[in-house]
XYZ file of C-alpha atoms in Angstrom:
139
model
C -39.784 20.754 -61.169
C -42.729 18.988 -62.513
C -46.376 19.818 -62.436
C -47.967 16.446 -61.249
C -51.874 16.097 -62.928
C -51.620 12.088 -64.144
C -55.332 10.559 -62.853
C -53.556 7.451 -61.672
C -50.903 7.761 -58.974
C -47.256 6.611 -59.513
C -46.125 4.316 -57.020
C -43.179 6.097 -56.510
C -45.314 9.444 -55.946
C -47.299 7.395 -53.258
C -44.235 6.220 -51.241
C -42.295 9.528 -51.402
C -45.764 11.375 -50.244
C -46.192 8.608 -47.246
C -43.392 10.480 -45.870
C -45.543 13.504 -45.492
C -48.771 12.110 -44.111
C -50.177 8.301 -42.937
C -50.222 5.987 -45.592
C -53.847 5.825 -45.297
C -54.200 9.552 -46.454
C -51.824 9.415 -49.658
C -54.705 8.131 -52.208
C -57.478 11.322 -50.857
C -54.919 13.732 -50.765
C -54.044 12.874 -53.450
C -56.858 13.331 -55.515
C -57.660 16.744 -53.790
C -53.999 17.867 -55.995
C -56.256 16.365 -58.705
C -58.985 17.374 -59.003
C -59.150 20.971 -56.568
C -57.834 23.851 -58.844
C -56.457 25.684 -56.006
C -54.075 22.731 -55.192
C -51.321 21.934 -56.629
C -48.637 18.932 -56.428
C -45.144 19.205 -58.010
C -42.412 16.878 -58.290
C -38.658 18.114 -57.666
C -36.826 15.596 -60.604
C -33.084 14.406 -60.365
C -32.694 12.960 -63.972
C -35.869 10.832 -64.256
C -36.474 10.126 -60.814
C -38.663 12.405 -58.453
C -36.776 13.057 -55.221
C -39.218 15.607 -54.128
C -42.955 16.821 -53.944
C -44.367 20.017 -52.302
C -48.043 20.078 -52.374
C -49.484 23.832 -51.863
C -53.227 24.783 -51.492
C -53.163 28.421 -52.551
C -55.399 31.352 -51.748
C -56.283 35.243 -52.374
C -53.957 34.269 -55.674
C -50.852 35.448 -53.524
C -50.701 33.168 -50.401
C -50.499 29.671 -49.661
C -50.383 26.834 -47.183
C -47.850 23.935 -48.139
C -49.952 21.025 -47.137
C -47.014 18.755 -47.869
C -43.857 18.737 -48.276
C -41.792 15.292 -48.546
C -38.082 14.201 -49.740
C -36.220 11.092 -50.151
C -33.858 10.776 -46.955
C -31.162 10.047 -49.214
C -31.320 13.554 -50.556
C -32.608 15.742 -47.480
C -29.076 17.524 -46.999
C -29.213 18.354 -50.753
C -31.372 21.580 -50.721
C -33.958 19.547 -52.261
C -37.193 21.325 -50.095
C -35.609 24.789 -50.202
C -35.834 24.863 -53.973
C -39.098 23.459 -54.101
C -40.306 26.759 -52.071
C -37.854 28.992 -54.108
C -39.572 27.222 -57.195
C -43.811 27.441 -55.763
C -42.789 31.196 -54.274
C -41.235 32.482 -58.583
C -44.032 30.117 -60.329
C -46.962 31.157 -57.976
C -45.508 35.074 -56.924
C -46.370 33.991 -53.592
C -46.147 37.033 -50.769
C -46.687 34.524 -48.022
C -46.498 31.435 -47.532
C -47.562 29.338 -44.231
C -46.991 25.637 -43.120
C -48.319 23.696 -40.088
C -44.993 20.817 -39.137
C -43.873 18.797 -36.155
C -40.177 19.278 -34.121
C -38.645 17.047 -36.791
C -39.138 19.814 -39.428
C -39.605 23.154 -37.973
C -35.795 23.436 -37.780
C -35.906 23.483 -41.491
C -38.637 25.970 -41.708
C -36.656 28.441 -39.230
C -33.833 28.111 -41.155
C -35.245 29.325 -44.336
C -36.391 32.364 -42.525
C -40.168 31.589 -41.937
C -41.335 32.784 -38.798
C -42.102 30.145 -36.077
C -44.975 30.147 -33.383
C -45.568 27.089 -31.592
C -49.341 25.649 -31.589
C -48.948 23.695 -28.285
C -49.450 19.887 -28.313
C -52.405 19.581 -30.826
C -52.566 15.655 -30.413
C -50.884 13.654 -27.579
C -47.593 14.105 -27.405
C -46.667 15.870 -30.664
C -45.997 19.714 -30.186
C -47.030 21.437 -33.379
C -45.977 24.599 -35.030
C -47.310 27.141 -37.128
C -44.572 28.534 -40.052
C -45.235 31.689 -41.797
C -42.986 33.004 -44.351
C -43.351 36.663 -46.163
C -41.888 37.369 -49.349
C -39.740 40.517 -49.696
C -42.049 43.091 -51.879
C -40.425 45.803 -54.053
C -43.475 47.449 -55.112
């Protein structure tokens, strides 16, 4: 995993991200991982080549929201996304972590073990759902 903080955005970033959100949106969302310091954008690497990025707003130092979370089709049966929230949960010792998705992803989410509650229909047509995932705490 790499911490992404270039000014200029990588061409390959923007495609890879356009998966996550319009195309319109990649450039200012892009420079909210930037130049926020509670966001953060990391690249999941196979050799040189990014395959992956999770973006993650983070709050109360413990919790976040994954604002985006995007990999190659090529490599989506690969574990790719599931080790870029085993990576954010170590790096950031994350308690909980929540994500807002569409049907196409909250299969994924479930699976990992985050909780699911459904948000209704929040634009025509597309159901949304709210993902919430606790950590397991030892102390």
């Amino acid at each position: 995993m790499k911490d992404i903080d270039s000014k200029m955005i990588d061409q390959s970033i923007q495609h890879l991200l356009s998966y996550a959100m319009s195309s319109n949106a990649v450039i200012q969302e892009y420079d909210k991982y930037i130049y926020l310091s509670n966001q953060k954008l990391y690249a999941f690497l196979s050799g040189n080549m990014a395959i992956g990025y999770i973006g993650i707003e983070i709050f109360e130092t413990s919790n976040c929201i994954i604002k985006h979370l995007a990999v190659l089709p090529t490599q989506r049966e690969m574990n790719v996304a599931t080790k870029m929230i085993d990576f954010i949960t170590e790096k950031h010792s994350l308690t909980q972590i929540s994500a807002e998705t569409d049907g196409e992803a909250v299969g994924f989410y479930e699976k990992y073990g985050f909780e699911i509650t459904s948000l209704g229909e929040k634009y025509p047509g597309d159901e949304r759902f709210l993902c919430i995932y606790k950590t397991i705490s030892y102390s």
